[in-house]
C-alpha angles and dihedrals in degrees: 000000000000107000141186130201120215115184135130093214112087092204091053091050091050092051094049091047089054091049092049091053089058094056116074092198092064130078115188109216101172147346129215132193092205134034096229093068090048096058098078092040092054092046093050102039138055107255122167101186138021126198098208132189114212105203107062127142120265095353121040130204089255090054089050093054092048091051107045119090098204111060116210122181112280133211111188117222112190145145090227128074093192094091098052096106093046090047094055091044086059089056099258115173092219142344116228120192118210132276084053117203115216095240090059091047090052093048090053092049092050089051091051091047092053092050092049098042120046116241091240119052102239113227107253119200114229090221136014092258096054115105120245115252118223107225121216097193143050137206120231130185114248121171103318101335141066110246122207115224122187111219092226090058095055114099100181143325126234122202119224107180105278093357135062133206113220111201118203138192093260089069092252133113135212120217114209139166107247139106125260091231091060091051091045090055091048099045105034091093093044098069097277129124135196107229101164138017087256102037142064116180136198103236094208090064096052110119098183142350127221126185095275104008143056125208117224117171100322095325123105108208122195123240111213122215092242092060101031100091094046091047094048091048090052092055094037097245 
């Protein structure tokens, strides 16, 4: 990801530069000590991610976001927690409060990476005449590697706030940082169904269905009222 740092504190810029160097997925293309100078650069160049301070003299990070035409992903870096709600309302990926520990920086970057890059690598034809290939797997980030998961091996997925647990037929699970809604959008056409705010299931692995539960492997998973009708329609019940 091509990234830019905007911060009026030289020490903060130095720290972020050091963090960026440690992450292979990031390429630092420029730094700015004020947001005004960054506006034209962002509008004229391809930038994926901006590390943006909020409290800067004359022209704040909020002013910057309201001015630029091209909207990259933004991670706020600030000494103040007061702007967190406003930051997320502006669509920020994350909100890091100084002094920023590296593990929080890395977590924010992983979140940005998963927003920018789809979980599954979409099949791309090498020329316009090549047929599209329907993929039956996806890659998810777990720890420090990308893990390949075949759709047919996934039993069900459980949401845990920002993370999900993906349970597979080998009695293992993969913990990854992604939202259930993103996985729902990806998997809904692959034989999966959302049956609860915390669960997506692989329909092919359902052993039985009760009024408010499904049995997959030895796990009874609840069906919530808000998803029941859609689920039953999908399986023709």
